[in-house]
Coordinates of C-alpha atoms in Angstrom, one line a residue:
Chain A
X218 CA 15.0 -0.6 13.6
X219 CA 18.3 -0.6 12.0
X220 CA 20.5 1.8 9.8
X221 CA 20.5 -0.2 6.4
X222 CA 20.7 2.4 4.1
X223 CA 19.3 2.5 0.2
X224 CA 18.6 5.4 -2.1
X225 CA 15.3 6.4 -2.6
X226 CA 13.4 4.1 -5.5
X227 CA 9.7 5.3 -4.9
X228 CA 10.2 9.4 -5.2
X229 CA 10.1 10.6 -8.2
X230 CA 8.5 13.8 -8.4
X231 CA 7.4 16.4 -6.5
X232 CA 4.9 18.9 -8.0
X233 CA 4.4 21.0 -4.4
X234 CA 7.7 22.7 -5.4
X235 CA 5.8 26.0 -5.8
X236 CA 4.2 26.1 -2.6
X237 CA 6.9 26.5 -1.1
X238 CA 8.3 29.3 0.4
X239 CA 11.9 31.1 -0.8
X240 CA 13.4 30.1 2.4
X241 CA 12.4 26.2 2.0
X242 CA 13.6 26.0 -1.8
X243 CA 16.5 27.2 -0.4
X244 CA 17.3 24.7 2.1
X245 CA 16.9 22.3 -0.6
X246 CA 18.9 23.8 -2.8
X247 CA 22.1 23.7 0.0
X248 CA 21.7 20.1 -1.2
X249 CA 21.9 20.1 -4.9
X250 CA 25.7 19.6 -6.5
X251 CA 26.5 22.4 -9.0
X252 CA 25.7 21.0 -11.9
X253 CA 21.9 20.6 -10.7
X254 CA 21.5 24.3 -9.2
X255 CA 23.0 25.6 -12.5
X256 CA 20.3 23.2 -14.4
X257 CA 17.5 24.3 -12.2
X258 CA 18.5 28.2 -13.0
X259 CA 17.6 27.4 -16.4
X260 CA 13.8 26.2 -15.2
X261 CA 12.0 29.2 -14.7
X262 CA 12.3 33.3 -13.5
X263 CA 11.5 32.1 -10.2
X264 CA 14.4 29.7 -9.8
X265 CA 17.2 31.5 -11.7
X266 CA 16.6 34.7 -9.2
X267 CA 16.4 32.1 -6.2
X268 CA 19.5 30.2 -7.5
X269 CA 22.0 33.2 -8.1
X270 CA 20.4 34.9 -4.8
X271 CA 22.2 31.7 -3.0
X272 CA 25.9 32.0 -2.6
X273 CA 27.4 28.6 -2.3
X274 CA 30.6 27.6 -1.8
X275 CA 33.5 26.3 -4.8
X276 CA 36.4 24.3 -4.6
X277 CA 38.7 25.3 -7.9
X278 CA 37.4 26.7 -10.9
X279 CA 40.2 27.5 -13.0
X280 CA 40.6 28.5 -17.0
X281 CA 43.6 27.3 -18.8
X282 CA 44.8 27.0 -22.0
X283 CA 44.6 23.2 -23.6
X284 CA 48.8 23.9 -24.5
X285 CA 51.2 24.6 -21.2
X286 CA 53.2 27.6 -21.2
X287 CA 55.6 28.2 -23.0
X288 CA 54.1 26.0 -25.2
X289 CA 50.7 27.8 -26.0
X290 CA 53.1 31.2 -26.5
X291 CA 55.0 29.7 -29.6
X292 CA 51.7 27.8 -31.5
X293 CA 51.0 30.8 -34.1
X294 CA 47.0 29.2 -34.1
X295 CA 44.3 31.5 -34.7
X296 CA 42.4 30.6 -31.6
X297 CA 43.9 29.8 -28.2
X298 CA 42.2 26.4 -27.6
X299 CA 40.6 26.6 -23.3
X300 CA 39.6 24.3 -20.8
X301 CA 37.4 25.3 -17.8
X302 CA 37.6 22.7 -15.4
X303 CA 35.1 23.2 -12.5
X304 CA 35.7 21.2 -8.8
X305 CA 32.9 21.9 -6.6
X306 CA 34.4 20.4 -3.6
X307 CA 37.9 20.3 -2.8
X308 CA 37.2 17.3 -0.4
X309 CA 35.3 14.8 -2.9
X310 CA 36.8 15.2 -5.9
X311 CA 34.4 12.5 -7.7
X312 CA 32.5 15.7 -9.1
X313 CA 34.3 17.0 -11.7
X314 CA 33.5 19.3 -14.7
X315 CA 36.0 20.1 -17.7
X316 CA 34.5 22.1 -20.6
X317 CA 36.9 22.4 -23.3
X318 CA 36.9 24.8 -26.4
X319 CA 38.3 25.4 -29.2
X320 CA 36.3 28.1 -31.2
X321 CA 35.1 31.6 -30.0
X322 CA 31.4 30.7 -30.3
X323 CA 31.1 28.1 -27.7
X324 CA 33.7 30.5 -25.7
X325 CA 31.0 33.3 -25.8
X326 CA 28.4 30.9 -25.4
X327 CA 29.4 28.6 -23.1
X328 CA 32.7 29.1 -21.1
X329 CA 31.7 33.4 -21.1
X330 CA 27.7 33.1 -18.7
X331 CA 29.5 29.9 -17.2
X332 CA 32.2 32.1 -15.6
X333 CA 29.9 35.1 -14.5
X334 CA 27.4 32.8 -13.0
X335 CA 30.3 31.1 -10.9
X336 CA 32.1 34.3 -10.1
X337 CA 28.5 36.0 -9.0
X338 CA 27.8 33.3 -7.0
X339 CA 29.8 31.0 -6.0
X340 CA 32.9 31.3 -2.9
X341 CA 35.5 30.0 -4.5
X342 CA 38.5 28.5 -2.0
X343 CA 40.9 28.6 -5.6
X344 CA 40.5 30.1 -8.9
X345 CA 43.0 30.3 -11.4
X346 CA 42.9 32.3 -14.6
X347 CA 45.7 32.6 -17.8
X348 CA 46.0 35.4 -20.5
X349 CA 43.8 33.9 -23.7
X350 CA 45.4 34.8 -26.5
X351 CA 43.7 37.7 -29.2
X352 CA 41.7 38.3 -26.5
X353 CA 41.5 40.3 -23.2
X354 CA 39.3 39.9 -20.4
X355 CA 38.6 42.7 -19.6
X356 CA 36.5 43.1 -22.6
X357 CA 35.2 40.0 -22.6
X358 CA 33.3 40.3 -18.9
X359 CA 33.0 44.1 -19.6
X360 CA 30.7 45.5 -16.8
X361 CA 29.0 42.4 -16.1
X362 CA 31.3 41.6 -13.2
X363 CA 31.1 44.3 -10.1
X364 CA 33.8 45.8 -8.2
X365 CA 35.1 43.8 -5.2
X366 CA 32.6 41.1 -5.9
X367 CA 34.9 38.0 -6.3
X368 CA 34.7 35.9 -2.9
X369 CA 38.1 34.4 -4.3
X370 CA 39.9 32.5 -1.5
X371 CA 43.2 32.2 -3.7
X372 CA 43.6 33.9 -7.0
X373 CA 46.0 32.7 -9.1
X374 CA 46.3 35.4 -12.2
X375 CA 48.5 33.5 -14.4
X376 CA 50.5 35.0 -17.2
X377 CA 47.5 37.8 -17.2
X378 CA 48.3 41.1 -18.8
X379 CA 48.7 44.5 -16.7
X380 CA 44.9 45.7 -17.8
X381 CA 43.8 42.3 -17.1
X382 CA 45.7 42.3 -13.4
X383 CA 44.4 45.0 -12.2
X384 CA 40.7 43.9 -14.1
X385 CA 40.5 40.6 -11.5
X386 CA 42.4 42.5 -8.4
X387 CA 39.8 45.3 -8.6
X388 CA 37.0 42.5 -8.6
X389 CA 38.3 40.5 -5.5
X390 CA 36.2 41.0 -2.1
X391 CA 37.9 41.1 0.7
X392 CA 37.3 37.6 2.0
X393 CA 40.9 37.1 0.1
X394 CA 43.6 35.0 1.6
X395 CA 46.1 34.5 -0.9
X396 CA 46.9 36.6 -4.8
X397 CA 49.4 35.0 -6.9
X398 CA 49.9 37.2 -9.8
X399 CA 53.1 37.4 -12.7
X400 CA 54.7 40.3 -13.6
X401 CA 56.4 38.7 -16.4
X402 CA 59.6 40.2 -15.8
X403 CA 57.7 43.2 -16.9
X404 CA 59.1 47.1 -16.3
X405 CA 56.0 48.7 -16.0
X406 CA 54.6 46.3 -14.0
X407 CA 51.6 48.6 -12.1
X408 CA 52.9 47.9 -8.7
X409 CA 52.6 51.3 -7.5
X410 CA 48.5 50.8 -8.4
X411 CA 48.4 47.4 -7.3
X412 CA 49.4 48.2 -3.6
X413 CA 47.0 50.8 -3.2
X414 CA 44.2 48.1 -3.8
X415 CA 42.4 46.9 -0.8
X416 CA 42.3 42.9 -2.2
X417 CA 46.1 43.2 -2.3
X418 CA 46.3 45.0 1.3
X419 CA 44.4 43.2 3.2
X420 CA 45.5 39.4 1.4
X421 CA 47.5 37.3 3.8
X422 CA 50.0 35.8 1.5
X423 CA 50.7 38.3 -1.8
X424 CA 52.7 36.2 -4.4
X425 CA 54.5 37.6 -7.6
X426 CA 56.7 35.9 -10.0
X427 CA 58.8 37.8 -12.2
X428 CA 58.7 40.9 -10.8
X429 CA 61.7 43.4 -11.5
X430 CA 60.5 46.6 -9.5
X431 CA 63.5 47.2 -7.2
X432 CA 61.2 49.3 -4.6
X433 CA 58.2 46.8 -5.0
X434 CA 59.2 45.2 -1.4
X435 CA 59.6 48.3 0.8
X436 CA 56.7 49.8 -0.4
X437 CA 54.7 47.1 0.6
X438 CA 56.7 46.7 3.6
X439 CA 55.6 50.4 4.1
X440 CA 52.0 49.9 3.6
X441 CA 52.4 47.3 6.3
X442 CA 53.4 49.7 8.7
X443 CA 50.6 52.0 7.7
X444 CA 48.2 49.8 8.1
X445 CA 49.1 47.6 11.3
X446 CA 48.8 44.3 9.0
X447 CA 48.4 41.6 11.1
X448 CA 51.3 39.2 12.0
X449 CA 51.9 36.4 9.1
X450 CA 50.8 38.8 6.2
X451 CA 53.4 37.4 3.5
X452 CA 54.4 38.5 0.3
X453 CA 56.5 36.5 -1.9
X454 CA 58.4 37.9 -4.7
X455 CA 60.9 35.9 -7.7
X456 CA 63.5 37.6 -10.2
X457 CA 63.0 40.5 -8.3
X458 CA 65.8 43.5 -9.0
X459 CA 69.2 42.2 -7.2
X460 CA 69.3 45.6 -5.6
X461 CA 65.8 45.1 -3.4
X462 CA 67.3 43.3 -0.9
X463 CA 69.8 46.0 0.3
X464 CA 67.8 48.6 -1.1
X465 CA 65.4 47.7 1.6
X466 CA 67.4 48.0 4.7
X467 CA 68.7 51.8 3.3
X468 CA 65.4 52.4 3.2
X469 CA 64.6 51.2 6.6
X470 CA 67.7 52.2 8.2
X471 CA 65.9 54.1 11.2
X472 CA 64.0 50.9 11.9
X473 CA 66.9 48.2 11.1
X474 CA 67.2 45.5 14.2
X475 CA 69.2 43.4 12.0
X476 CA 71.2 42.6 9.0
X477 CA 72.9 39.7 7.6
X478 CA 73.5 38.9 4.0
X479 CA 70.0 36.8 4.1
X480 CA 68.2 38.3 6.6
X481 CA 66.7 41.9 7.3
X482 CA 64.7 42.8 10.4
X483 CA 63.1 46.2 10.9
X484 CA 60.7 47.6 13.9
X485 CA 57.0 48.8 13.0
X486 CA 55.1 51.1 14.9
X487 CA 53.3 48.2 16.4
X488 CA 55.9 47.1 19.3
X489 CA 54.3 43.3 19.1
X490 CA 55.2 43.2 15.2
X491 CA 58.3 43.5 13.2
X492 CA 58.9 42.5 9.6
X493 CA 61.5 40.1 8.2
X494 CA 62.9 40.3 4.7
X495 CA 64.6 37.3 3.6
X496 CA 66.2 35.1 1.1
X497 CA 64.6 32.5 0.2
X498 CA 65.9 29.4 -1.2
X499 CA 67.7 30.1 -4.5
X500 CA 66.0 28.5 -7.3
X501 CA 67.5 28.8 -10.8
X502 CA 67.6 32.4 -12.1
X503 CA 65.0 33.2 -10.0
X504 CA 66.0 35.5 -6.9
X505 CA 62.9 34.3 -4.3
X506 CA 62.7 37.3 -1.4
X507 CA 59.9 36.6 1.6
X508 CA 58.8 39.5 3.6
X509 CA 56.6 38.7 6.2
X510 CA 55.5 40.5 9.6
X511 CA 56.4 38.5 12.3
X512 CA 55.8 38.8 16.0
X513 CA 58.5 40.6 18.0
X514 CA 59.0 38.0 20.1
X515 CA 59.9 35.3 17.0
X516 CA 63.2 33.9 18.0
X517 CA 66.0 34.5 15.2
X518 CA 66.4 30.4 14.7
X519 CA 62.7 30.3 13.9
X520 CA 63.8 33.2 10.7
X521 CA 65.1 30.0 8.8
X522 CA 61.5 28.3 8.5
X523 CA 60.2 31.1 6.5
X524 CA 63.2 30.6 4.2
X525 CA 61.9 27.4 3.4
X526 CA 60.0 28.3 0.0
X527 CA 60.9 27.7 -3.7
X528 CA 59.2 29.3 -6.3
X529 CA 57.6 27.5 -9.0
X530 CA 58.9 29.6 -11.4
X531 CA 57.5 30.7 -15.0
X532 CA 60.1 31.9 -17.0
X533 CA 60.4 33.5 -20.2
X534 CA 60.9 30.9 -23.6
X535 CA 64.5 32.1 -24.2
X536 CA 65.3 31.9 -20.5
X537 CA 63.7 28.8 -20.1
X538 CA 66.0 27.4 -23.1
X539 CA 69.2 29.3 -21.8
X540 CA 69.3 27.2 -18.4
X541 CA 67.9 23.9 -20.0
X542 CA 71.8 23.6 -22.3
X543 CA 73.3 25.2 -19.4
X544 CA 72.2 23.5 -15.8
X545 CA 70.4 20.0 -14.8
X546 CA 66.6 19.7 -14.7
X547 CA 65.3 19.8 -10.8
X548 CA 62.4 17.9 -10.1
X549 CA 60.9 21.3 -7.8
X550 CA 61.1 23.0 -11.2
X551 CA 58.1 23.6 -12.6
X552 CA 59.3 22.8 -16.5
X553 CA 61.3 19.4 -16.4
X554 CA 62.5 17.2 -19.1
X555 CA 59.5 15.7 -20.5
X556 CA 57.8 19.6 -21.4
X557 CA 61.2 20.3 -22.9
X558 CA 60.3 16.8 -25.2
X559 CA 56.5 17.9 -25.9
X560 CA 58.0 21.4 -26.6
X561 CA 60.2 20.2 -29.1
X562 CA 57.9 17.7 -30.8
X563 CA 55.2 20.9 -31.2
X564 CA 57.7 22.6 -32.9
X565 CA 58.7 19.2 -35.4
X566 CA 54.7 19.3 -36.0
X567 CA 54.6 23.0 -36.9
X568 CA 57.9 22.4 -39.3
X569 CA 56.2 20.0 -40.8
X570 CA 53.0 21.7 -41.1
X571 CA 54.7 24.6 -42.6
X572 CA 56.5 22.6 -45.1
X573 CA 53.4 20.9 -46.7
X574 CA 51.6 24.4 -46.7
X575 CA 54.7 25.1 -48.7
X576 CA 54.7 22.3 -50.7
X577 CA 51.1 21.8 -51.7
X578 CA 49.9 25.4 -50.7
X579 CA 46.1 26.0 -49.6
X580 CA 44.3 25.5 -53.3
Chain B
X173 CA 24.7 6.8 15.0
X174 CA 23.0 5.3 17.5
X175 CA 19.3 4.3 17.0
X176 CA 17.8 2.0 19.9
X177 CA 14.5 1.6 20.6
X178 CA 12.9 4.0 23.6
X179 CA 12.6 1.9 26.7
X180 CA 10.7 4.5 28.7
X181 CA 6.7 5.3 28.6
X182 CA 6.0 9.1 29.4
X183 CA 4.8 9.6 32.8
X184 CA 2.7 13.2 34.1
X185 CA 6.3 14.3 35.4
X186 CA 8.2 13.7 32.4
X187 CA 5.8 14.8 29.6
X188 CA 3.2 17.7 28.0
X189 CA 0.1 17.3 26.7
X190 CA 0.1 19.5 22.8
X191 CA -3.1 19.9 21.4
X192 CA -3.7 19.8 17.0
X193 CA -5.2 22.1 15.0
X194 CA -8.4 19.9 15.1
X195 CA -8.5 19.7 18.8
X196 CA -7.1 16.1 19.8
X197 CA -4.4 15.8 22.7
X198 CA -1.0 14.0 22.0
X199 CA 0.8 13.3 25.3
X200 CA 4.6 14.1 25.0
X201 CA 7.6 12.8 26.3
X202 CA 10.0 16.0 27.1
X203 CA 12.9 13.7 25.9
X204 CA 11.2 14.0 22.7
X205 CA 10.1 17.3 22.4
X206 CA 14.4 18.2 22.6
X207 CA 14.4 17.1 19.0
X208 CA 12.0 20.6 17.9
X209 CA 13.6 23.6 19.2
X210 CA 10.5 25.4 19.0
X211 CA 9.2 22.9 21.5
X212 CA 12.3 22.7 23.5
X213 CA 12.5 26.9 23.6
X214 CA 8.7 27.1 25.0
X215 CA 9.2 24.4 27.6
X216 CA 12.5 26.6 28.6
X217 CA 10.3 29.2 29.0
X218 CA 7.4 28.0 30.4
X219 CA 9.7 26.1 33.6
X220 CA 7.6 23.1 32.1
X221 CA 10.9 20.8 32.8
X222 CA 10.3 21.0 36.8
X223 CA 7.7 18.7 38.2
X224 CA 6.6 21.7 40.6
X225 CA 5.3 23.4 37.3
X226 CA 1.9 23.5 36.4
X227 CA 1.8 22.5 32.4
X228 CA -0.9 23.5 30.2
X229 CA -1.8 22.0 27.0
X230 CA 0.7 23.5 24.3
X231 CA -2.1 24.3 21.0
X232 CA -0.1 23.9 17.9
X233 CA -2.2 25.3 15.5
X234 CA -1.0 25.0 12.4
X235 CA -0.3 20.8 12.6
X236 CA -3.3 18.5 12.1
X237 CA -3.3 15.6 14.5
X238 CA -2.5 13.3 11.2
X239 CA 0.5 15.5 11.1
X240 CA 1.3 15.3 15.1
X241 CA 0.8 11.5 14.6
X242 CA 3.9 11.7 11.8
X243 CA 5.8 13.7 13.7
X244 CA 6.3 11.8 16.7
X245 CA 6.5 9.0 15.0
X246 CA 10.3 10.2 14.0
X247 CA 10.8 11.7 16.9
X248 CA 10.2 8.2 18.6
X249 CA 12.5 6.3 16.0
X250 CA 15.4 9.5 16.2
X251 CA 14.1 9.4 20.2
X252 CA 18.5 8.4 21.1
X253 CA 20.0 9.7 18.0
X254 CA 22.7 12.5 18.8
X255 CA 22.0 15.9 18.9
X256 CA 21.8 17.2 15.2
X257 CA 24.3 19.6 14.2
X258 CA 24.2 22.1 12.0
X259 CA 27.6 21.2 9.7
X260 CA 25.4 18.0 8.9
X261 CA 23.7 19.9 5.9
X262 CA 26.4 19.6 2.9
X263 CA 24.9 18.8 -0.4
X264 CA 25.9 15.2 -2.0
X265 CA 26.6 13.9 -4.8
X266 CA 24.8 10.9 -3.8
X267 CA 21.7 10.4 -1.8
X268 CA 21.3 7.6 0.3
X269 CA 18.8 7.3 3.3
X270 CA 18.2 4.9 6.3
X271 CA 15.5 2.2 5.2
X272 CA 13.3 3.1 7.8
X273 CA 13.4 7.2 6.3
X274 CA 12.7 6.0 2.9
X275 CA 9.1 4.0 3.9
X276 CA 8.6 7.0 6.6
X277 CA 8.5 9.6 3.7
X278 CA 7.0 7.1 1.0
X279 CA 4.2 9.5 1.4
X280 CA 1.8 11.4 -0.9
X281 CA 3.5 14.7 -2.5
X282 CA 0.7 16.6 -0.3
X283 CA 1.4 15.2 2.7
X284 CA 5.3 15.3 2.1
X285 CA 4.3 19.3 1.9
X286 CA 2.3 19.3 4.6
X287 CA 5.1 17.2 7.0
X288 CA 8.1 19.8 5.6
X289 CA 5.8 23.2 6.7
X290 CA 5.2 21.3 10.4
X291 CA 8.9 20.1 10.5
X292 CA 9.8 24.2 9.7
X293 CA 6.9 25.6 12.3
X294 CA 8.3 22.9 15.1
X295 CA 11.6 23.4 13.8
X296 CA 12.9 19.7 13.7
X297 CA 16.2 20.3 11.9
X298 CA 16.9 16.5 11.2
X299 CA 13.2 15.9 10.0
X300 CA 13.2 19.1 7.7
X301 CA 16.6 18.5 6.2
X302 CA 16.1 14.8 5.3
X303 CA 12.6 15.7 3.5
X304 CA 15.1 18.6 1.5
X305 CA 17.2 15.7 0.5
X306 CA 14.8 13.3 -0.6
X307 CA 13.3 16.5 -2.6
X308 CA 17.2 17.2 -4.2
X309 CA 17.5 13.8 -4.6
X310 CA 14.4 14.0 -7.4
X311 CA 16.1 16.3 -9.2
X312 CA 19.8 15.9 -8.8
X313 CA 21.2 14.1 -12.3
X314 CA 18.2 15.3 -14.2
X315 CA 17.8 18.0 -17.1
X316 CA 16.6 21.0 -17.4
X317 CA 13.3 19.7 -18.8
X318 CA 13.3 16.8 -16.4
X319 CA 13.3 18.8 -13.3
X320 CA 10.6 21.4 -14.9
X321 CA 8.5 18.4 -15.3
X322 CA 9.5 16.4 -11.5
X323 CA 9.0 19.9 -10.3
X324 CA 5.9 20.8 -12.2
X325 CA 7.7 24.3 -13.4
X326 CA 6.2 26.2 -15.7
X327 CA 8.8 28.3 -17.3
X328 CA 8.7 32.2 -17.6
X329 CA 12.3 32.5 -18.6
X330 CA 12.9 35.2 -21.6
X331 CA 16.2 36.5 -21.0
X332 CA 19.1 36.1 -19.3
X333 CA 19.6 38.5 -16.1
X334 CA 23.8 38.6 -17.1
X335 CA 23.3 39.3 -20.8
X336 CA 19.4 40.3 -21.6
X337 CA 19.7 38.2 -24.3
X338 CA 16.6 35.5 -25.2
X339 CA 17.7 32.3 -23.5
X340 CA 18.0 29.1 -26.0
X341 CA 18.8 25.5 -24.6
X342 CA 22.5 24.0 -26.0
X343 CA 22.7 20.7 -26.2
X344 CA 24.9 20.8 -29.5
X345 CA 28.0 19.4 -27.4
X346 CA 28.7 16.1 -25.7
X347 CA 32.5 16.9 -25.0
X348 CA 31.8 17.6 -22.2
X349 CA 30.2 16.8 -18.8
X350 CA 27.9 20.2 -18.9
X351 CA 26.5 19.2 -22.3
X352 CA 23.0 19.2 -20.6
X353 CA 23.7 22.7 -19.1
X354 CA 21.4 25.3 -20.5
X355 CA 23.2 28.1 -21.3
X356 CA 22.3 31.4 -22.2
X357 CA 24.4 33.2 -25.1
X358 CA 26.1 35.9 -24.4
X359 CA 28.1 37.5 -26.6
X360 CA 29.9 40.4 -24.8
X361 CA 31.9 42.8 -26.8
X362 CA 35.4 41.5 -27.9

């Protein structure tokens, strides 16, 4: 007997499906792509409760808006145009999904009971999110979502606003490994709320860009201590207030092993675990600080391996433009030369739009 | 994988004698039986692997000999395929299947159900996963109507379970590769 393989010409039905038990459907369900299981939710009571009983695992789900940032912030459009793009598996990427939209009926419609189904459901290894414009999230899930339901690997909360952080932190389970979150530069970013979240405890790698909270660092660091957080918890922080760094070794003077102008090592109460503060590589205006716990016995040459991280910076419009007449383009930067070309040709479009409005007016 | 033919003919030491539902005697090969871990756990059990042990007939009850006949039939042609692990079960965006698996399961629907429940009771993981497949493979690609009809579903869906709201099919979009998705409206409040 060989192993020639062929697809299967002769089955084409199977009309025994409802004699068989929960636990069998399931098993074959384990075998449908996404697009199928959501399909066959849509069949019957029966296979909607069997369907969104079954947690199943996600590659990247993430909402964006169609324009990049900055760009999307300076279009004055009444409706922030989306896309939902939905990978199933992050190692065969030949199943894709990308659901655009660009009115608030197919949003509600379509994008809205997409999004639940997939955050009920689904384990998602990344899921990425942005701020929609005239609208806030918050409102638009309302209570459909529960608390600490999300089995988020990585969220990435782009751009989202303070309500609408703390919205998607509250929702994220546990099985977290990484939180990437802005604070836009932001004052009253809700740090102080944010640390007492369990998502944002337990997380191993805590990411925030733009974040001007001068204390934002020790505190965690504290919360570290408190909680014994394992070796290789990591939080990552950009533009954050010049004074944290020193700030932080005041505040941890009792504990302080070492200090250089880079570095900060302090003691916890775990003897096996200290925690390193320390300057990342400097990337444009942003001021990139890593604090991670490390084990005691981590020789200081390895200190210069954690260093080894550049933010991919999002950065206010006027900043953004500051630094472009100012400095060179890097190619780690997350806004290079040709955005700063489709930026300016968006705004040569909307001049021009705005002068025929002008011209010819709307009757 | 490797698939070669068996060489070896069950001998009193090596086999066990399982009796069907309707009373006829299959002799089995213990190498065989490995493949059903409900087999493989009673032999444990029963010391039926050491010649010095008496071995009863094992009754299945709940597999007609037509069934047994089936079943050893792919235990025979998987008789020197490696041990089946668990991590093989991933869903695909493609089905294929071995020649010899497609004309083994180009069965009647009935019998396909009655070969998935004995594959469950015995518990032959290879056996019950590839007749899961071939099963998403009818319905994998299809719509909403489609697989009601492959799958002879008679609907009973009113409202969503997210929103309460009556469910109505949206096919106004082709944008996009969903546009088949039903999807339920939901208008939260915004």
């Amino acid at each position: 007997m060989g192993n020639k393989m062929s697809s299967p010409k002769t089955l084409t039905s199977f009309e025994k499906w409802n004699d068989l038990p929960p636990e069998m459907k399931l098993v074959c369900i384990d075998h449908l792509d996404f697009k199928t299981r959501f399909l066959l939710r849509s069949t019957s009571r029966t296979e909607r409760a069997l369907v969104d009983a079954h947690q199943f695992q996600m590659g990247h789900v993430q909402m964006q808006g169609l324009l990049p940032y900055p760009i999307n912030a300076i279009i004055p459009s009444g409706y922030d145009a989306q896309k939902l793009t939905i990978i199933p598996s992050l190692n065969s990427q030949k199943e894709i999904y990308v659901i655009s939209v660009r009115n608030a009926t197919r949003f509600t419609e379509t994008i809205v009971p997409l999004l639940v189904f997939i955050l009920k459901t689904s384990i998602i290894s990344e899921f990425s999110i942005e701020m929609i414009r005239q609208r806030d999230w918050v409102n638009v899930f309302g209570n459909m979502l529960e608390p600490a339901s999300f089995r988020i690997k990585n969220f990435y909360g782009v751009i989202l606003s303070h309500q609408e952080t703390m919205f998607f932190v509250s929702k994220l389970h546990s099985i977290n490994e990484s939180i990437h979150l802005d604070a836009n530069g932001c004052q009253k970013f809700p740090m102080e709320r944010l640390i007492e979240d369990p998502a944002i405890l337990n997380t191993k790698l805590l990411g925030i860009r733009d974040l001007p909270n001068k204390d934002a660092v020790w505190k965690l660091a504290e919360k570290w201590i408190e909680n014994d957080s394992p070796i290789g918890t990591t939080f990552r922080v950009t533009s954050t207030n010049h004074r944290s760094f020193h700030q932080f070794a005041v505040v941890f003077k009792d504990r302080l092993i070492s200090e250089t102008n880079e570095e900060i090592l302090i003691k916890t109460d775990n003897p096996s675990k200290h925690i390193l503060l320390k300057l990342a590589r400097r990337c444009r205006v942003s001021r990139p600080l890593i604090c991670i716990v490390v084990s005691s016995e981590t020789k200081e040459l390895e200190f210069e391996t954690f260093g080894k991280w550049v933010t991919k910076k999002m950065m206010p419009l006027s900043e953004y433009l500051s630094f472009l007449f100012v400095e060179d383009m890097n190619e780690e930067d997350d806004l290079n030369g040709s955005s700063f070309i489709i930026l300016m040709l968006h705004c040569v479009w909307l001049l021009i739009t705005m002068i025929l409005k002008c011209l010819f007016g709307r009757h | 994988m490797s698939c070669e033919e068996p060489t070896t003919s069950p001998t009193p030491e090596n086999n066990i004698t399982v009796v069907s539902s309707d009373g006829k005697e299959f002799l089995l090969d213990l190498k065989l039986t490995e493949q059903s871990e409900t087999l493989a756990r009673l032999i444990s059990n029963f010391e039926y692997d050491r010649t010095d042990v008496k071995k009863d007939p094992v009754p299945l009850g709940n597999i007609t000999s037509a069934q047994m006949q089936k079943i050893i039939e792919w235990l025979q042609h998987h008789r020197y395929y490696p041990k089946w692990e668990q991590n093989d079960i991933h869903y695909s965006t493609s089905f294929t299947f071995e020649t010899w698996v497609e004309e083994y399961l180009n069965i009647p629907n009935n019998e396909m159900f009655e070969l998935l429940n004995a594959a469950n009771y015995l518990n032959i993981p290879r056996l019950f996963s590839t007749i899961c497949r071939i099963m998403a493979s009818r319905i994998t690609g299809k719509s909403a109507e489609q697989i009601r009809t492959v799958l002879n579903i008679k609907t009973d869906v009113k409202n969503d379970v997210y929103t309460g709201i009556p469910i109505q099919e949206d096919s106004s979009s082709s944008e996009d590769g969903m546009s088949e998705i039903s999807l339920s409206p939901s208008p939260p409040p915004i």
